[in-house]
């Protein structure tokens, strides 16, 4: 198990970013490859690699670009700089909105975009398609992460996958019985755990309600939790407004969630595997599961700016960060599954990939990765308009009251 400082840095980074019918998943979690619902601006990908420009300017989540300044033992940047001649300059962003705005300035070459930002960047023409033939390590990326709606449009890749993780259900084993296997435990208005339930504090959490409704209310016809028409969106929002009555507190600060579970103030709710690991290290009696309805999750994407001043160094960085060794290092430091299949042989903890289900495609087939909601329905429907992220944001404000 990783040390507390490493887990703290990892989770803090992600915490700043911004998830009556059959209870089985209604299909594979990821929509059809390349489904996007819109036509992006026509921008050509880099045709060939040239000499490095001497530097690369990155926008990234904390913990994604470590050069030894946080911890002398945690450094996958220095070797990149010495081997390529590309000096890495990093701007750490706290939210997806900040990332989008920073990339719009034209001052940065590449960004580690989450799914609630990637389509915004593509639609605005801020990032360009990537020529994966110029990125040798892309060949070893898990196939379950390639050509997905949050990183590709119409079969054209707009970046390389950084890693992935799921939003899980966590509970105190001494307070919650029997062990839950469904999100119903956090949505039941008559829950015996009223006042001790927690949920992630972000508009993207509306998708978690949609995942539950997709399984339990099939008559709504939800096929993609990020593609919600008016009726579907209203149902998800209503469920979350109902859930508000049993919520003790929403969380975005991982330390507060851990403390709440440790103290017993919170006994059940959403979490990440890395948070569960830290809670267990702090002797909190907790367990986690991927509920039978499925779950939301994340897979961040390294993308190249359409107006990159240092495109060659940007491509070199994309290849480096998904190389087996570097990808293993960042996955362990941040607390997620690596994107490169060969990284599992490079992790310091030989059990890391097992803990984070890196090679378990059956596990990840039940995960609906964060994707930016847009008016053009991501499930392929053309006869209705879906709610976009701005409407999700307004609804979340109403949900929380």
Coordinates of C-alpha atoms in Angstrom, one line a residue:
X1 CA 0.0 0.0 0.0
X2 CA 1.3 3.5 -0.8
X3 CA 2.3 6.0 1.8
X4 CA -0.2 8.6 3.1
X5 CA 1.5 11.6 1.4
X6 CA 1.4 9.8 -2.0
X7 CA -2.3 9.0 -1.6
X8 CA -3.0 12.5 -0.3
X9 CA -1.4 14.1 -3.3
X10 CA -3.1 11.7 -5.7
X11 CA -6.6 12.1 -4.4
X12 CA -6.3 15.9 -3.8
X13 CA -5.6 16.3 -7.5
X14 CA -8.7 14.4 -8.6
X15 CA -10.8 15.9 -5.9
X16 CA -10.1 19.4 -7.3
X17 CA -11.5 18.4 -10.7
X18 CA -14.7 19.4 -11.2
X19 CA -20.1 10.7 -11.7
X20 CA -38.6 -0.9 -10.9
X21 CA -36.9 -3.1 -13.5
X22 CA -33.9 -5.2 -13.9
X23 CA -30.9 -4.2 -11.7
X24 CA -28.4 -5.5 -14.2
X25 CA -26.5 -3.2 -16.6
X26 CA -28.5 -2.6 -19.7
X27 CA -25.5 -3.0 -22.0
X28 CA -21.9 -2.2 -22.2
X29 CA -20.9 0.9 -20.3
X30 CA -19.1 2.7 -23.1
X31 CA -21.1 3.9 -26.1
X32 CA -20.1 2.9 -29.6
X33 CA -16.5 4.0 -30.5
X34 CA -16.3 7.5 -31.9
X35 CA -19.9 8.4 -31.2
X36 CA -19.8 12.2 -30.5
X37 CA -23.0 13.7 -32.0
X38 CA -21.2 16.7 -33.5
X39 CA -18.8 17.7 -36.2
X40 CA -15.7 19.4 -34.9
X41 CA -13.7 22.1 -36.7
X42 CA -11.5 20.6 -39.4
X43 CA -8.0 20.6 -38.1
X44 CA -5.2 18.5 -39.4
X45 CA -3.1 16.3 -37.1
X46 CA 0.7 16.6 -37.2
X47 CA 1.9 14.7 -40.2
X48 CA 5.5 13.9 -39.1
X49 CA 7.8 14.5 -36.2
X50 CA 10.6 17.0 -36.4
X51 CA 13.3 18.1 -33.9
X52 CA 12.1 19.1 -30.5
X53 CA 11.6 22.8 -29.9
X54 CA 13.4 22.7 -26.6
X55 CA 10.4 23.0 -24.3
X56 CA 6.8 22.0 -23.8
X57 CA 4.1 23.9 -21.9
X58 CA 1.6 21.7 -20.2
X59 CA -1.7 22.1 -18.3
X60 CA -2.2 19.2 -15.9
X61 CA -3.8 17.9 -12.8
X62 CA -1.6 17.9 -9.7
X63 CA 0.3 14.7 -9.5
X64 CA 0.4 14.1 -13.3
X65 CA 3.7 15.8 -14.0
X66 CA 6.2 15.1 -11.2
X67 CA 9.8 16.3 -11.4
X68 CA 11.0 15.4 -7.9
X69 CA 10.0 18.8 -6.3
X70 CA 7.1 17.2 -4.5
X71 CA 9.0 14.1 -3.5
X72 CA 12.6 13.5 -4.6
X73 CA 11.7 9.9 -5.3
X74 CA 8.8 10.8 -7.5
X75 CA 10.2 12.0 -10.8
X76 CA 9.3 10.9 -14.4
X77 CA 10.0 14.4 -15.9
X78 CA 13.8 14.7 -15.5
X79 CA 14.6 11.6 -17.6
X80 CA 12.1 12.9 -20.3
X81 CA 13.9 16.3 -20.3
X82 CA 17.4 14.8 -20.6
X83 CA 16.4 12.2 -23.2
X84 CA 14.5 14.6 -25.5
X85 CA 15.9 18.1 -24.8
X86 CA 12.4 19.3 -24.1
X87 CA 12.2 21.4 -20.9
X88 CA 8.8 20.8 -19.2
X89 CA 6.9 23.8 -18.0
X90 CA 3.7 22.9 -16.1
X91 CA 0.6 24.9 -15.1
X92 CA -1.4 22.9 -12.5
X93 CA -5.1 23.4 -12.9
X94 CA -7.7 22.9 -10.1
X95 CA -10.8 22.3 -12.2
X96 CA -11.8 21.3 -15.7
X97 CA -13.2 24.8 -16.3
X98 CA -9.8 26.2 -15.5
X99 CA -8.1 23.8 -17.9
X100 CA -10.5 24.8 -20.7
X101 CA -9.8 28.5 -20.1
X102 CA -6.1 28.1 -19.9
X103 CA -6.0 26.2 -23.2
X104 CA -8.0 28.9 -24.9
X105 CA -5.1 31.4 -24.2
X106 CA -2.9 29.6 -26.7
X107 CA 0.0 29.6 -24.3
X108 CA 0.0 25.8 -23.7
X109 CA 0.9 22.9 -25.9
X110 CA -0.9 20.0 -24.2
X111 CA -3.4 19.2 -21.5
X112 CA -4.5 16.3 -19.4
X113 CA -8.3 16.7 -19.9
X114 CA -10.9 14.9 -18.0
X115 CA -14.1 13.7 -19.8
X116 CA -16.1 16.7 -18.7
X117 CA -13.7 19.0 -20.6
X118 CA -12.4 17.0 -23.6
X119 CA -15.4 17.5 -25.9
X120 CA -15.6 21.2 -25.1
X121 CA -11.9 21.5 -26.2
X122 CA -12.6 19.5 -29.3
X123 CA -15.8 21.4 -30.3
X124 CA -14.1 24.7 -29.8
X125 CA -11.2 23.8 -32.0
X126 CA -8.8 24.3 -29.1
X127 CA -7.2 20.9 -29.5
X128 CA -6.2 19.0 -32.7
X129 CA -6.6 15.3 -33.7
X130 CA -3.5 13.3 -32.8
X131 CA -1.6 11.2 -35.3
X132 CA -1.2 8.0 -33.2
X133 CA 1.3 6.6 -35.6
X134 CA 3.8 9.2 -34.3
X135 CA 3.2 7.8 -30.7
X136 CA 4.8 4.3 -30.6
X137 CA 3.6 3.5 -27.1
X138 CA 0.0 4.0 -28.1
X139 CA 0.1 0.5 -29.5
X140 CA 0.2 -0.9 -26.0
X141 CA -2.7 1.1 -24.5
X142 CA -5.5 -1.1 -23.4
X143 CA -8.1 -1.4 -26.2
X144 CA -10.8 -0.6 -23.7
X145 CA -9.5 3.0 -23.6
X146 CA -9.1 3.7 -27.3
X147 CA -11.5 5.4 -29.7
X148 CA -14.0 6.3 -27.0
X149 CA -16.6 9.2 -26.9
X150 CA -14.5 11.3 -24.5
X151 CA -11.3 11.1 -26.6
X152 CA -12.4 10.5 -30.2
X153 CA -14.9 11.9 -32.7
X154 CA -16.0 9.9 -35.7
X155 CA -13.2 7.4 -35.2
X156 CA -10.6 10.2 -35.1
X157 CA -8.4 10.2 -31.9
X158 CA -7.9 13.5 -30.2
X159 CA -5.5 12.3 -27.5
X160 CA -3.9 9.4 -25.6
X161 CA -5.4 7.8 -22.5
X162 CA -3.6 8.6 -19.3
X163 CA -5.2 6.1 -16.9
X164 CA -8.6 5.1 -15.5
X165 CA -10.7 4.6 -12.4
X166 CA -14.2 3.9 -11.1
X167 CA -16.5 5.8 -8.7
X168 CA -17.3 3.1 -6.1
X169 CA -19.7 2.5 -3.3
X170 CA -18.1 2.5 0.2
X171 CA -19.6 1.6 3.5
X172 CA -18.7 1.0 7.1
X173 CA -18.9 -2.7 7.8
X174 CA -19.9 -2.2 11.4
X175 CA -22.8 0.1 10.6
X176 CA -24.2 -1.1 7.3
X177 CA -25.7 -4.6 7.0
X178 CA -26.1 -6.5 4.9
X179 CA -23.2 -5.5 2.7
X180 CA -24.8 -3.5 -0.2
X181 CA -24.4 -4.4 -3.8
X182 CA -26.6 -1.7 -5.3
X183 CA -26.7 2.1 -5.4
X184 CA -30.2 1.8 -4.0
X185 CA -28.7 2.1 -0.6
X186 CA -27.8 5.8 -1.3
X187 CA -31.1 6.6 -3.1
X188 CA -33.7 5.0 -0.9
X189 CA -35.7 7.8 0.7
X190 CA -36.6 5.5 3.6
X191 CA -32.9 4.6 4.1
X192 CA -32.0 3.6 7.7
X193 CA -28.8 5.5 7.1
X194 CA -30.5 8.9 6.6
X195 CA -28.2 11.7 7.5
X196 CA -25.1 9.4 7.2
X197 CA -25.1 9.1 3.4
X198 CA -22.6 11.0 1.3
X199 CA -22.3 11.8 -2.5
X200 CA -19.7 13.5 -4.7
X201 CA -20.2 17.2 -5.0
X202 CA -20.2 17.9 -8.8
X203 CA -22.7 18.4 -11.6
X204 CA -21.2 15.3 -13.2
X205 CA -22.8 13.3 -10.3
X206 CA -26.1 13.6 -12.1
X207 CA -24.7 10.8 -14.3
X208 CA -24.6 8.5 -11.2
X209 CA -28.3 8.9 -10.8
X210 CA -28.8 8.2 -14.5
X211 CA -26.8 5.0 -14.2
X212 CA -29.1 3.8 -11.4
X213 CA -32.2 4.8 -13.3
X214 CA -30.9 3.1 -16.5
X215 CA -31.0 -0.2 -14.6
X216 CA -34.0 0.3 -12.3
X217 CA -36.3 2.4 -14.6
X218 CA -35.7 0.9 -18.1
X219 CA -38.9 2.6 -19.4
X220 CA -37.0 5.9 -19.4
X221 CA -34.9 4.5 -22.2
X222 CA -31.5 5.8 -20.9
X223 CA -28.7 4.2 -22.9
X224 CA -25.9 6.7 -22.0
X225 CA -25.9 8.5 -18.6
X226 CA -24.3 11.6 -20.3
X227 CA -27.0 11.7 -23.0
X228 CA -30.2 12.7 -21.2
X229 CA -33.2 14.2 -22.9
X230 CA -35.7 16.4 -21.0
X231 CA -37.7 13.5 -19.5
X232 CA -34.6 11.5 -18.6
X233 CA -32.8 14.5 -17.2
X234 CA -35.8 15.5 -15.1
X235 CA -36.0 12.0 -13.7
X236 CA -32.3 12.0 -12.7
X237 CA -32.6 15.5 -11.1
X238 CA -35.8 14.5 -9.2
X239 CA -34.0 11.4 -7.9
X240 CA -31.1 13.6 -6.6
X241 CA -33.5 16.1 -5.1
X242 CA -35.1 13.2 -3.2
X243 CA -31.7 11.9 -2.2
X244 CA -30.9 15.3 -0.8
X245 CA -33.2 14.4 2.1
X246 CA -30.9 11.6 3.3
X247 CA -27.5 13.2 2.6
X248 CA -25.5 14.1 5.6
X249 CA -22.9 16.0 3.5
X250 CA -21.6 16.1 0.0
X251 CA -17.8 15.7 -0.5
X252 CA -15.2 17.0 -2.7
X253 CA -12.4 17.2 -0.1
X254 CA -11.1 13.6 0.3
X255 CA -9.7 14.3 3.8
X256 CA -13.2 15.2 5.0
X257 CA -14.7 12.1 3.5
X258 CA -12.1 9.9 5.2
X259 CA -12.6 11.6 8.5
X260 CA -16.4 11.3 8.3
X261 CA -16.2 7.6 7.6
X262 CA -13.6 7.1 10.3
X263 CA -15.7 9.0 12.9
X264 CA -18.9 7.2 11.8
X265 CA -20.6 10.4 10.8
X266 CA -20.8 9.0 7.3
X267 CA -21.5 5.3 6.8
X268 CA -22.2 4.8 3.1
X269 CA -21.7 6.7 -0.2
X270 CA -19.6 7.3 -3.3
X271 CA -15.8 7.1 -3.2
X272 CA -12.6 6.1 -5.1
X273 CA -10.4 3.1 -4.6
X274 CA -7.5 5.2 -3.5
X275 CA -9.7 6.9 -0.8
X276 CA -10.8 3.5 0.4
X277 CA -7.1 2.4 0.6
X278 CA -6.3 5.4 2.8
X279 CA -9.3 5.0 5.0
X280 CA -8.3 1.4 5.6
X281 CA -4.8 2.5 6.4
X282 CA -6.3 4.8 9.0
X283 CA -8.1 1.8 10.5
X284 CA -11.6 2.7 9.3
X285 CA -13.7 -0.5 8.9
X286 CA -14.8 0.1 5.3
X287 CA -15.3 -2.0 2.2
X288 CA -16.0 -1.0 -1.4
X289 CA -17.8 -2.5 -4.4
X290 CA -18.7 -1.7 -8.0
X291 CA -22.5 -2.0 -7.7
X292 CA -24.5 -4.3 -9.9
X293 CA -26.0 -1.4 -11.8
X294 CA -22.6 -0.2 -12.9
X295 CA -20.9 3.0 -12.1
X296 CA -19.4 6.2 -13.4
X297 CA -15.7 6.7 -13.7
X298 CA -12.9 8.6 -15.3
X299 CA -10.3 8.2 -18.0
X300 CA -8.3 11.4 -18.6
X301 CA -6.8 12.2 -22.0
X302 CA -3.6 14.0 -23.0
X303 CA -4.5 16.3 -25.8
X304 CA -2.4 18.6 -28.1
X305 CA -3.3 22.2 -28.7
X306 CA -4.4 23.1 -32.2
X307 CA -2.1 26.1 -32.0
X308 CA 0.7 24.4 -30.1
X309 CA 4.0 26.4 -30.4
X310 CA 6.0 23.2 -29.5
X311 CA 4.1 20.4 -31.2
X312 CA 7.1 18.1 -31.5
X313 CA 7.9 18.2 -27.8
X314 CA 4.2 17.8 -27.1
X315 CA 4.1 14.6 -29.1
X316 CA 7.2 13.4 -27.4
X317 CA 5.6 14.1 -24.0
X318 CA 2.4 12.2 -25.0
X319 CA 4.5 9.2 -26.0
X320 CA 6.5 9.4 -22.8
X321 CA 3.7 9.7 -20.3
X322 CA 2.1 6.5 -21.7
X323 CA 5.4 4.6 -21.8
X324 CA 5.4 1.5 -19.5
X325 CA 7.7 2.9 -16.8
X326 CA 6.4 6.5 -16.7
X327 CA 2.8 5.4 -16.9
X328 CA 3.4 2.9 -14.0
X329 CA 4.9 5.7 -11.9
X330 CA 2.1 8.2 -12.4
X331 CA -0.6 5.5 -11.9
X332 CA 0.9 4.5 -8.5
X333 CA 1.5 8.1 -7.4
X334 CA -2.0 9.3 -8.4
X335 CA -3.9 6.1 -7.5
X336 CA -5.5 4.7 -10.6
X337 CA -5.1 2.0 -13.2
X338 CA -2.4 2.7 -15.9
X339 CA -3.4 3.0 -19.5
X340 CA -0.4 1.0 -20.9
X341 CA -0.8 -2.7 -20.6
X342 CA 3.0 -3.1 -20.1
X343 CA 3.0 -0.8 -17.1
X344 CA 1.8 -3.5 -14.8
X345 CA 5.2 -5.2 -15.0
X346 CA 6.8 -1.9 -13.9
X347 CA 4.9 -0.9 -10.8
X348 CA 6.8 -0.8 -7.5
X349 CA 3.8 -2.5 -5.8
X350 CA 3.4 -5.8 -7.7
X351 CA -0.3 -5.8 -6.7
X352 CA -1.1 -2.3 -7.9
X353 CA -2.8 -3.4 -11.1
X354 CA -4.8 -6.0 -9.3
X355 CA -6.0 -3.4 -6.7
X356 CA -7.0 -1.0 -9.4
X357 CA -8.4 -3.7 -11.8
X358 CA -6.1 -2.5 -14.6
X359 CA -6.4 -5.6 -16.7
X360 CA -10.0 -6.5 -15.8
X361 CA -12.0 -5.4 -18.8
X362 CA -15.1 -7.1 -17.4
X363 CA -14.9 -4.8 -14.4
X364 CA -14.4 -1.7 -16.6
X365 CA -17.2 -2.8 -19.0
X366 CA -19.6 -1.7 -16.2
X367 CA -18.0 1.8 -15.9
X368 CA -19.4 4.8 -17.7
X369 CA -16.5 7.2 -18.0
X370 CA -17.1 10.9 -17.5
X371 CA -18.0 12.5 -20.8
X372 CA -19.0 16.1 -21.5
X373 CA -22.8 16.3 -21.9
X374 CA -23.7 18.2 -25.1
X375 CA -27.0 19.1 -26.9
X376 CA -26.3 16.5 -29.6
X377 CA -27.1 13.3 -27.8
X378 CA -24.1 11.1 -27.3
X379 CA -26.2 7.9 -27.7
X380 CA -26.7 8.6 -31.3
X381 CA -30.3 9.9 -31.1
X382 CA -31.1 12.7 -33.6
X383 CA -34.8 13.2 -32.9
X384 CA -34.3 14.9 -29.5
X385 CA -32.0 17.4 -27.9
X386 CA -30.0 16.4 -24.8
X387 CA -29.1 18.6 -21.8
X388 CA -25.7 20.1 -22.1
X389 CA -23.2 20.7 -19.2
X390 CA -24.4 24.2 -18.5
X391 CA -27.8 22.8 -17.8
X392 CA -26.3 20.1 -15.6
X393 CA -24.5 22.8 -13.7
X394 CA -27.7 24.9 -13.1
X395 CA -29.5 21.7 -12.0
X396 CA -26.8 20.8 -9.5
X397 CA -27.2 24.2 -7.8
X398 CA -30.9 23.5 -7.5
X399 CA -30.4 20.0 -6.2
X400 CA -28.2 21.1 -3.4
X401 CA -30.6 23.9 -2.5

